[in-house]
GROMACS .gro file of C-alpha atoms in nm:
model
  367
    1UNK     CA    1  -1.931  -0.037  -0.733
    2UNK     CA    2  -1.661  -0.070  -0.998
    3UNK     CA    3  -1.414  -0.256  -0.780
    4UNK     CA    4  -1.656  -0.541  -0.715
    5UNK     CA    5  -1.560  -0.704  -1.044
    6UNK     CA    6  -1.259  -0.863  -0.874
    7UNK     CA    7  -1.453  -0.943  -0.559
    8UNK     CA    8  -1.458  -1.319  -0.620
    9UNK     CA    9  -1.078  -1.336  -0.633
   10UNK     CA   10  -1.050  -1.101  -0.339
   11UNK     CA   11  -1.288  -1.312  -0.135
   12UNK     CA   12  -1.086  -1.624  -0.207
   13UNK     CA   13  -0.774  -1.440  -0.086
   14UNK     CA   14  -0.956  -1.314   0.222
   15UNK     CA   15  -1.064  -1.666   0.312
   16UNK     CA   16  -0.712  -1.799   0.258
   17UNK     CA   17  -0.528  -1.523   0.442
   18UNK     CA   18  -0.767  -1.440   0.726
   19UNK     CA   19  -0.945  -1.771   0.760
   20UNK     CA   20  -1.286  -1.600   0.737
   21UNK     CA   21  -1.605  -1.718   0.573
   22UNK     CA   22  -1.699  -1.380   0.429
   23UNK     CA   23  -1.792  -1.489   0.074
   24UNK     CA   24  -2.154  -1.454  -0.016
   25UNK     CA   25  -2.246  -1.241   0.284
   26UNK     CA   26  -2.466  -0.935   0.265
   27UNK     CA   27  -2.239  -0.635   0.198
   28UNK     CA   28  -2.452  -0.427   0.435
   29UNK     CA   29  -2.364  -0.648   0.732
   30UNK     CA   30  -2.028  -0.692   0.908
   31UNK     CA   31  -1.835  -0.962   0.720
   32UNK     CA   32  -1.559  -1.011   0.973
   33UNK     CA   33  -1.560  -1.149   1.320
   34UNK     CA   34  -1.344  -1.106   1.624
   35UNK     CA   35  -1.129  -1.387   1.756
   36UNK     CA   36  -1.424  -1.492   1.972
   37UNK     CA   37  -1.646  -1.526   1.666
   38UNK     CA   38  -1.863  -1.220   1.731
   39UNK     CA   39  -1.867  -0.889   1.546
   40UNK     CA   40  -1.577  -0.669   1.648
   41UNK     CA   41  -1.661  -0.439   1.939
   42UNK     CA   42  -1.538  -0.080   1.934
   43UNK     CA   43  -1.481   0.149   2.231
   44UNK     CA   44  -1.615   0.493   2.145
   45UNK     CA   45  -1.435   0.815   2.221
   46UNK     CA   46  -1.559   1.172   2.195
   47UNK     CA   47  -1.413   1.477   2.025
   48UNK     CA   48  -1.189   1.536   1.724
   49UNK     CA   49  -0.895   1.343   1.586
   50UNK     CA   50  -0.660   1.482   1.321
   51UNK     CA   51  -0.432   1.255   1.120
   52UNK     CA   52  -0.254   1.273   0.786
   53UNK     CA   53  -0.006   1.099   0.561
   54UNK     CA   54  -0.011   0.817   0.309
   55UNK     CA   55  -0.240   0.872   0.013
   56UNK     CA   56  -0.215   0.498  -0.057
   57UNK     CA   57  -0.431   0.430   0.248
   58UNK     CA   58  -0.675   0.716   0.185
   59UNK     CA   59  -0.955   0.488   0.067
   60UNK     CA   60  -0.891   0.243   0.351
   61UNK     CA   61  -0.895   0.519   0.610
   62UNK     CA   62  -1.215   0.666   0.465
   63UNK     CA   63  -1.385   0.329   0.503
   64UNK     CA   64  -1.262   0.285   0.862
   65UNK     CA   65  -1.362   0.639   0.962
   66UNK     CA   66  -1.708   0.597   0.810
   67UNK     CA   67  -1.766   0.270   0.995
   68UNK     CA   68  -1.630   0.404   1.325
   69UNK     CA   69  -1.835   0.722   1.314
   70UNK     CA   70  -2.150   0.522   1.239
   71UNK     CA   71  -2.089   0.326   1.559
   72UNK     CA   72  -1.966   0.621   1.763
   73UNK     CA   73  -2.176   0.936   1.753
   74UNK     CA   74  -2.014   1.263   1.854
   75UNK     CA   75  -1.676   1.195   1.695
   76UNK     CA   76  -1.500   1.389   1.421
   77UNK     CA   77  -1.203   1.222   1.255
   78UNK     CA   78  -1.006   1.399   0.984
   79UNK     CA   79  -0.751   1.220   0.766
   80UNK     CA   80  -0.564   1.426   0.508
   81UNK     CA   81  -0.380   1.229   0.234
   82UNK     CA   82  -0.077   1.461   0.231
   83UNK     CA   83   0.175   1.185   0.153
   84UNK     CA   84   0.382   0.966   0.384
   85UNK     CA   85   0.669   1.212   0.424
   86UNK     CA   86   0.439   1.499   0.514
   87UNK     CA   87   0.244   1.278   0.754
   88UNK     CA   88   0.553   1.178   0.950
   89UNK     CA   89   0.669   1.539   0.969
   90UNK     CA   90   0.325   1.644   1.097
   91UNK     CA   91   0.341   1.373   1.364
   92UNK     CA   92   0.687   1.492   1.468
   93UNK     CA   93   0.564   1.852   1.473
   94UNK     CA   94   0.267   1.756   1.688
   95UNK     CA   95   0.001   1.861   1.437
   96UNK     CA   96  -0.112   1.503   1.363
   97UNK     CA   97  -0.241   1.269   1.636
   98UNK     CA   98  -0.111   0.979   1.430
   99UNK     CA   99   0.040   0.946   1.084
  100UNK     CA  100  -0.018   0.713   0.791
  101UNK     CA  101   0.300   0.599   0.617
  102UNK     CA  102   0.380   0.345   0.346
  103UNK     CA  103   0.723   0.300   0.504
  104UNK     CA  104   0.824   0.240   0.863
  105UNK     CA  105   1.007   0.522   1.039
  106UNK     CA  106   1.367   0.563   0.925
  107UNK     CA  107   1.644   0.537   1.186
  108UNK     CA  108   1.694   0.915   1.174
  109UNK     CA  109   1.317   0.978   1.213
  110UNK     CA  110   1.260   0.739   1.504
  111UNK     CA  111   1.414   0.952   1.785
  112UNK     CA  112   1.230   1.263   1.663
  113UNK     CA  113   0.901   1.072   1.664
  114UNK     CA  114   0.977   0.911   2.001
  115UNK     CA  115   1.024   1.258   2.149
  116UNK     CA  116   0.651   1.319   2.094
  117UNK     CA  117   0.560   1.014   2.303
  118UNK     CA  118   0.604   1.096   2.671
  119UNK     CA  119   0.726   0.779   2.842
  120UNK     CA  120   0.687   0.572   2.528
  121UNK     CA  121   0.795   0.530   2.168
  122UNK     CA  122   0.651   0.580   1.823
  123UNK     CA  123   0.524   0.248   1.689
  124UNK     CA  124   0.501   0.125   1.330
  125UNK     CA  125   0.170  -0.062   1.306
  126UNK     CA  126   0.093  -0.220   0.965
  127UNK     CA  127  -0.278  -0.178   0.900
  128UNK     CA  128  -0.336  -0.286   0.542
  129UNK     CA  129  -0.140  -0.427   0.254
  130UNK     CA  130  -0.143  -0.221  -0.064
  131UNK     CA  131  -0.034  -0.410  -0.376
  132UNK     CA  132   0.148  -0.175  -0.613
  133UNK     CA  133   0.042  -0.199  -0.975
  134UNK     CA  134   0.270  -0.124  -1.270
  135UNK     CA  135   0.027   0.072  -1.487
  136UNK     CA  136   0.068   0.181  -1.847
  137UNK     CA  137  -0.109   0.354  -2.133
  138UNK     CA  138   0.031   0.256  -2.473
  139UNK     CA  139  -0.201   0.260  -2.773
  140UNK     CA  140  -0.250  -0.087  -2.917
  141UNK     CA  141  -0.064  -0.264  -2.638
  142UNK     CA  142  -0.241  -0.499  -2.400
  143UNK     CA  143  -0.120  -0.778  -2.171
  144UNK     CA  144   0.221  -0.618  -2.117
  145UNK     CA  145   0.465  -0.820  -1.909
  146UNK     CA  146   0.793  -0.695  -1.762
  147UNK     CA  147   1.092  -0.842  -1.582
  148UNK     CA  148   1.236  -0.652  -1.285
  149UNK     CA  149   1.548  -0.564  -1.488
  150UNK     CA  150   1.334  -0.417  -1.766
  151UNK     CA  151   1.136  -0.211  -1.517
  152UNK     CA  152   1.459  -0.086  -1.363
  153UNK     CA  153   1.595   0.019  -1.702
  154UNK     CA  154   1.272   0.201  -1.790
  155UNK     CA  155   1.251   0.398  -1.465
  156UNK     CA  156   1.626   0.469  -1.460
  157UNK     CA  157   1.594   0.624  -1.806
  158UNK     CA  158   1.806   0.358  -1.980
  159UNK     CA  159   1.518   0.232  -2.196
  160UNK     CA  160   1.339   0.520  -2.367
  161UNK     CA  161   1.125   0.371  -2.649
  162UNK     CA  162   0.842   0.122  -2.625
  163UNK     CA  163   0.990  -0.092  -2.902
  164UNK     CA  164   1.324  -0.128  -2.720
  165UNK     CA  165   1.482  -0.473  -2.742
  166UNK     CA  166   1.446  -0.529  -2.367
  167UNK     CA  167   1.069  -0.479  -2.378
  168UNK     CA  168   1.043  -0.687  -2.696
  169UNK     CA  169   1.227  -0.973  -2.524
  170UNK     CA  170   0.967  -0.973  -2.245
  171UNK     CA  171   0.679  -0.947  -2.494
  172UNK     CA  172   0.776  -1.147  -2.805
  173UNK     CA  173   0.422  -1.159  -2.945
  174UNK     CA  174   0.332  -0.793  -2.888
  175UNK     CA  175   0.328  -0.520  -3.154
  176UNK     CA  176   0.521  -0.245  -2.977
  177UNK     CA  177   0.522   0.112  -3.116
  178UNK     CA  178   0.827   0.337  -3.138
  179UNK     CA  179   0.654   0.579  -2.901
  180UNK     CA  180   0.876   0.753  -2.647
  181UNK     CA  181   0.833   0.625  -2.294
  182UNK     CA  182   0.713   0.872  -2.033
  183UNK     CA  183   0.797   0.718  -1.696
  184UNK     CA  184   0.574   0.887  -1.438
  185UNK     CA  185   0.688   0.909  -1.076
  186UNK     CA  186   0.557   1.074  -0.760
  187UNK     CA  187   0.668   1.437  -0.733
  188UNK     CA  188   0.601   1.445  -0.358
  189UNK     CA  189   0.776   1.234  -0.096
  190UNK     CA  190   0.596   0.904  -0.095
  191UNK     CA  191   0.613   0.571   0.080
  192UNK     CA  192   0.493   0.416  -0.244
  193UNK     CA  193   0.807   0.548  -0.413
  194UNK     CA  194   1.016   0.418  -0.123
  195UNK     CA  195   0.867   0.070  -0.160
  196UNK     CA  196   0.881   0.063  -0.540
  197UNK     CA  197   1.246   0.170  -0.547
  198UNK     CA  198   1.322  -0.081  -0.271
  199UNK     CA  199   1.167  -0.347  -0.495
  200UNK     CA  200   1.387  -0.238  -0.787
  201UNK     CA  201   1.701  -0.229  -0.573
  202UNK     CA  202   1.631  -0.579  -0.434
  203UNK     CA  203   1.537  -0.746  -0.764
  204UNK     CA  204   1.742  -0.560  -1.027
  205UNK     CA  205   2.044  -0.419  -0.847
  206UNK     CA  206   2.262  -0.425  -1.161
  207UNK     CA  207   2.020  -0.190  -1.341
  208UNK     CA  208   1.889   0.013  -1.046
  209UNK     CA  209   2.176   0.165  -0.849
  210UNK     CA  210   1.986   0.451  -0.683
  211UNK     CA  211   1.874   0.270  -0.370
  212UNK     CA  212   1.538   0.349  -0.216
  213UNK     CA  213   1.387   0.667  -0.072
  214UNK     CA  214   1.056   0.851  -0.041
  215UNK     CA  215   1.187   1.116  -0.282
  216UNK     CA  216   1.234   1.013  -0.647
  217UNK     CA  217   1.605   1.013  -0.737
  218UNK     CA  218   1.625   0.893  -1.097
  219UNK     CA  219   1.690   1.148  -1.371
  220UNK     CA  220   1.424   1.235  -1.626
  221UNK     CA  221   1.071   1.110  -1.622
  222UNK     CA  222   0.756   1.304  -1.540
  223UNK     CA  223   0.644   1.391  -1.185
  224UNK     CA  224   0.285   1.387  -1.062
  225UNK     CA  225   0.157   1.468  -0.712
  226UNK     CA  226  -0.011   1.204  -0.495
  227UNK     CA  227  -0.157   0.872  -0.608
  228UNK     CA  228  -0.456   1.043  -0.773
  229UNK     CA  229  -0.222   1.259  -0.980
  230UNK     CA  230  -0.019   0.962  -1.100
  231UNK     CA  231  -0.330   0.769  -1.202
  232UNK     CA  232  -0.473   1.073  -1.385
  233UNK     CA  233  -0.146   1.138  -1.570
  234UNK     CA  234  -0.123   0.781  -1.696
  235UNK     CA  235  -0.491   0.764  -1.789
  236UNK     CA  236  -0.468   1.083  -1.994
  237UNK     CA  237  -0.129   1.040  -2.164
  238UNK     CA  238  -0.028   0.788  -2.430
  239UNK     CA  239   0.317   0.632  -2.386
  240UNK     CA  240   0.316   0.647  -2.005
  241UNK     CA  241   0.410   0.392  -1.742
  242UNK     CA  242   0.406   0.429  -1.364
  243UNK     CA  243   0.359   0.262  -1.027
  244UNK     CA  244   0.050   0.319  -0.816
  245UNK     CA  245  -0.151   0.136  -0.552
  246UNK     CA  246  -0.393  -0.121  -0.687
  247UNK     CA  247  -0.702   0.064  -0.564
  248UNK     CA  248  -0.610   0.372  -0.769
  249UNK     CA  249  -0.531   0.159  -1.076
  250UNK     CA  250  -0.872  -0.004  -1.049
  251UNK     CA  251  -1.060   0.320  -0.987
  252UNK     CA  252  -0.900   0.477  -1.296
  253UNK     CA  253  -0.947   0.166  -1.512
  254UNK     CA  254  -0.576   0.147  -1.594
  255UNK     CA  255  -0.399  -0.141  -1.765
  256UNK     CA  256  -0.173  -0.336  -1.531
  257UNK     CA  257   0.141  -0.519  -1.640
  258UNK     CA  258   0.226  -0.871  -1.532
  259UNK     CA  259   0.553  -0.879  -1.338
  260UNK     CA  260   0.800  -1.165  -1.331
  261UNK     CA  261   0.846  -1.301  -0.979
  262UNK     CA  262   1.142  -1.482  -0.825
  263UNK     CA  263   1.012  -1.815  -0.954
  264UNK     CA  264   1.030  -1.683  -1.312
  265UNK     CA  265   0.650  -1.666  -1.350
  266UNK     CA  266   0.457  -1.380  -1.505
  267UNK     CA  267   0.237  -1.283  -1.211
  268UNK     CA  268  -0.089  -1.095  -1.255
  269UNK     CA  269  -0.193  -0.864  -0.972
  270UNK     CA  270  -0.488  -1.006  -0.779
  271UNK     CA  271  -0.570  -1.013  -0.409
  272UNK     CA  272  -0.481  -1.382  -0.412
  273UNK     CA  273  -0.138  -1.333  -0.577
  274UNK     CA  274  -0.054  -1.038  -0.350
  275UNK     CA  275  -0.163  -1.240  -0.048
  276UNK     CA  276   0.095  -1.506  -0.131
  277UNK     CA  277   0.375  -1.251  -0.098
  278UNK     CA  278   0.223  -1.107   0.219
  279UNK     CA  279   0.218  -1.451   0.380
  280UNK     CA  280   0.600  -1.464   0.349
  281UNK     CA  281   0.659  -1.122   0.508
  282UNK     CA  282   0.848  -1.113   0.838
  283UNK     CA  283   0.814  -0.882   1.137
  284UNK     CA  284   1.151  -0.731   1.225
  285UNK     CA  285   1.040  -0.479   1.488
  286UNK     CA  286   1.058  -0.549   1.861
  287UNK     CA  287   0.768  -0.576   2.105
  288UNK     CA  288   0.467  -0.379   1.985
  289UNK     CA  289   0.670  -0.222   1.703
  290UNK     CA  290   0.562  -0.428   1.402
  291UNK     CA  291   0.785  -0.310   1.120
  292UNK     CA  292   0.765  -0.564   0.838
  293UNK     CA  293   1.018  -0.702   0.590
  294UNK     CA  294   0.881  -0.816   0.253
  295UNK     CA  295   1.062  -1.063   0.027
  296UNK     CA  296   1.045  -0.899  -0.316
  297UNK     CA  297   1.228  -1.198  -0.466
  298UNK     CA  298   0.964  -1.442  -0.345
  299UNK     CA  299   0.968  -1.778  -0.522
  300UNK     CA  300   0.621  -1.868  -0.398
  301UNK     CA  301   0.423  -2.002  -0.694
  302UNK     CA  302   0.178  -1.744  -0.829
  303UNK     CA  303   0.297  -1.464  -0.600
  304UNK     CA  304   0.280  -1.102  -0.718
  305UNK     CA  305   0.595  -0.946  -0.571
  306UNK     CA  306   0.533  -0.569  -0.549
  307UNK     CA  307   0.338  -0.508  -0.231
  308UNK     CA  308   0.372  -0.254   0.048
  309UNK     CA  309   0.264  -0.248   0.409
  310UNK     CA  310   0.098   0.079   0.496
  311UNK     CA  311   0.148   0.174   0.861
  312UNK     CA  312  -0.005   0.390   1.128
  313UNK     CA  313   0.266   0.575   1.322
  314UNK     CA  314   0.131   0.617   1.675
  315UNK     CA  315   0.263   0.670   2.029
  316UNK     CA  316   0.273   0.363   2.252
  317UNK     CA  317   0.238   0.596   2.552
  318UNK     CA  318   0.187   0.967   2.605
  319UNK     CA  319  -0.129   1.021   2.402
  320UNK     CA  320  -0.339   1.311   2.531
  321UNK     CA  321  -0.622   1.193   2.757
  322UNK     CA  322  -0.888   1.325   2.519
  323UNK     CA  323  -0.722   1.162   2.215
  324UNK     CA  324  -0.643   0.817   2.354
  325UNK     CA  325  -0.997   0.671   2.338
  326UNK     CA  326  -1.042   0.797   1.983
  327UNK     CA  327  -0.708   0.663   1.858
  328UNK     CA  328  -0.761   0.326   2.027
  329UNK     CA  329  -1.121   0.302   1.909
  330UNK     CA  330  -1.048   0.380   1.544
  331UNK     CA  331  -0.737   0.163   1.522
  332UNK     CA  332  -0.907  -0.124   1.706
  333UNK     CA  333  -1.171  -0.124   1.436
  334UNK     CA  334  -0.908  -0.097   1.161
  335UNK     CA  335  -0.715  -0.395   1.300
  336UNK     CA  336  -1.023  -0.611   1.356
  337UNK     CA  337  -1.118  -0.894   1.124
  338UNK     CA  338  -1.427  -0.690   1.036
  339UNK     CA  339  -1.221  -0.382   0.952
  340UNK     CA  340  -0.985  -0.582   0.734
  341UNK     CA  341  -1.270  -0.762   0.556
  342UNK     CA  342  -1.433  -0.430   0.467
  343UNK     CA  343  -1.127  -0.327   0.261
  344UNK     CA  344  -1.102  -0.619   0.020
  345UNK     CA  345  -1.344  -0.466  -0.232
  346UNK     CA  346  -1.143  -0.142  -0.229
  347UNK     CA  347  -0.836  -0.296  -0.392
  348UNK     CA  348  -0.635  -0.381  -0.081
  349UNK     CA  349  -0.514  -0.718   0.042
  350UNK     CA  350  -0.588  -0.801   0.408
  351UNK     CA  351  -0.327  -0.848   0.675
  352UNK     CA  352  -0.243  -1.213   0.738
  353UNK     CA  353  -0.423  -1.311   1.057
  354UNK     CA  354  -0.091  -1.389   1.227
  355UNK     CA  355   0.005  -1.022   1.183
  356UNK     CA  356  -0.343  -0.879   1.236
  357UNK     CA  357  -0.373  -1.027   1.585
  358UNK     CA  358  -0.034  -0.875   1.680
  359UNK     CA  359  -0.152  -0.533   1.559
  360UNK     CA  360  -0.474  -0.573   1.752
  361UNK     CA  361  -0.278  -0.652   2.070
  362UNK     CA  362  -0.043  -0.355   2.018
  363UNK     CA  363  -0.340  -0.117   1.981
  364UNK     CA  364  -0.492  -0.257   2.301
  365UNK     CA  365  -0.167  -0.168   2.482
  366UNK     CA  366  -0.172   0.200   2.378
  367UNK     CA  367  -0.188   0.428   2.680
   0.00000   0.00000   0.00000
């Protein structure tokens, strides 16, 4: 599998973040354990579950569904990577049993989502951390490194040529062409866009004045649908730069820029460097609502600062009787140490164990 080339680094990060001893284990056996030290147990439901949303978590969800269905015969689980915005709207409309989203529910979305949860509320449950890679395709240019302000200028349309002085200042030894920059963004509403623009607004507010949102607001640039579309556009077009989840960057074999963190270091994206930023994230939700706040200006040594928490939006109460066992069973597996360990080779960073156990408890409370 292509992604196994960074498995050693990922395994180091998994050991550090989750406290597991997964390195060197047979990939055909469960690598994670429950809090009691045994393989995670899953309660099996019957029937069909329909969910949709975040394309960033598509590969994670596919892995979880595969594992769950192998343990639980007679289940059909469909997850459509329609994008975070579409997933939340489907949940609100009642056509999705739960939604995947790279952003927690907005204040204006929360009451609409709560209305679908008889006697309960819609919860934001972080399930996996997706580092966001800054990817580029510029002939003759390798080892690109960019400050937040430079990124902001590029995506705001203020820097339009690859040999611009701002890019040269970040890369004094590089031979940069006069090629026009094509900044690629998501054309659909995306939690990845929301997180990337939040990163720009928090780290380069003087150069990025457009705030953050699921819909791309900056003028110019080139739109591409879904994470697959962004990766394909960059891979096939010289002069491009974009933002996409690490797993898609790896699958497409794209070049990834180093990004300057709050400590002034040029940070390379690895599971270990992303894990250092994750470890500093705070939970700002109440009770079983586990909305997270990430410090994009982290000064932690070696930390890669652009990471997103991808959530499952699910009812705390009010799930249909035939859906409840399926939702709880699948999400219990996803939140288990085993479920998290299975994702490391796919280009995701695992939840810190302090967060993972809270998610596990919240899923247990679903009714």
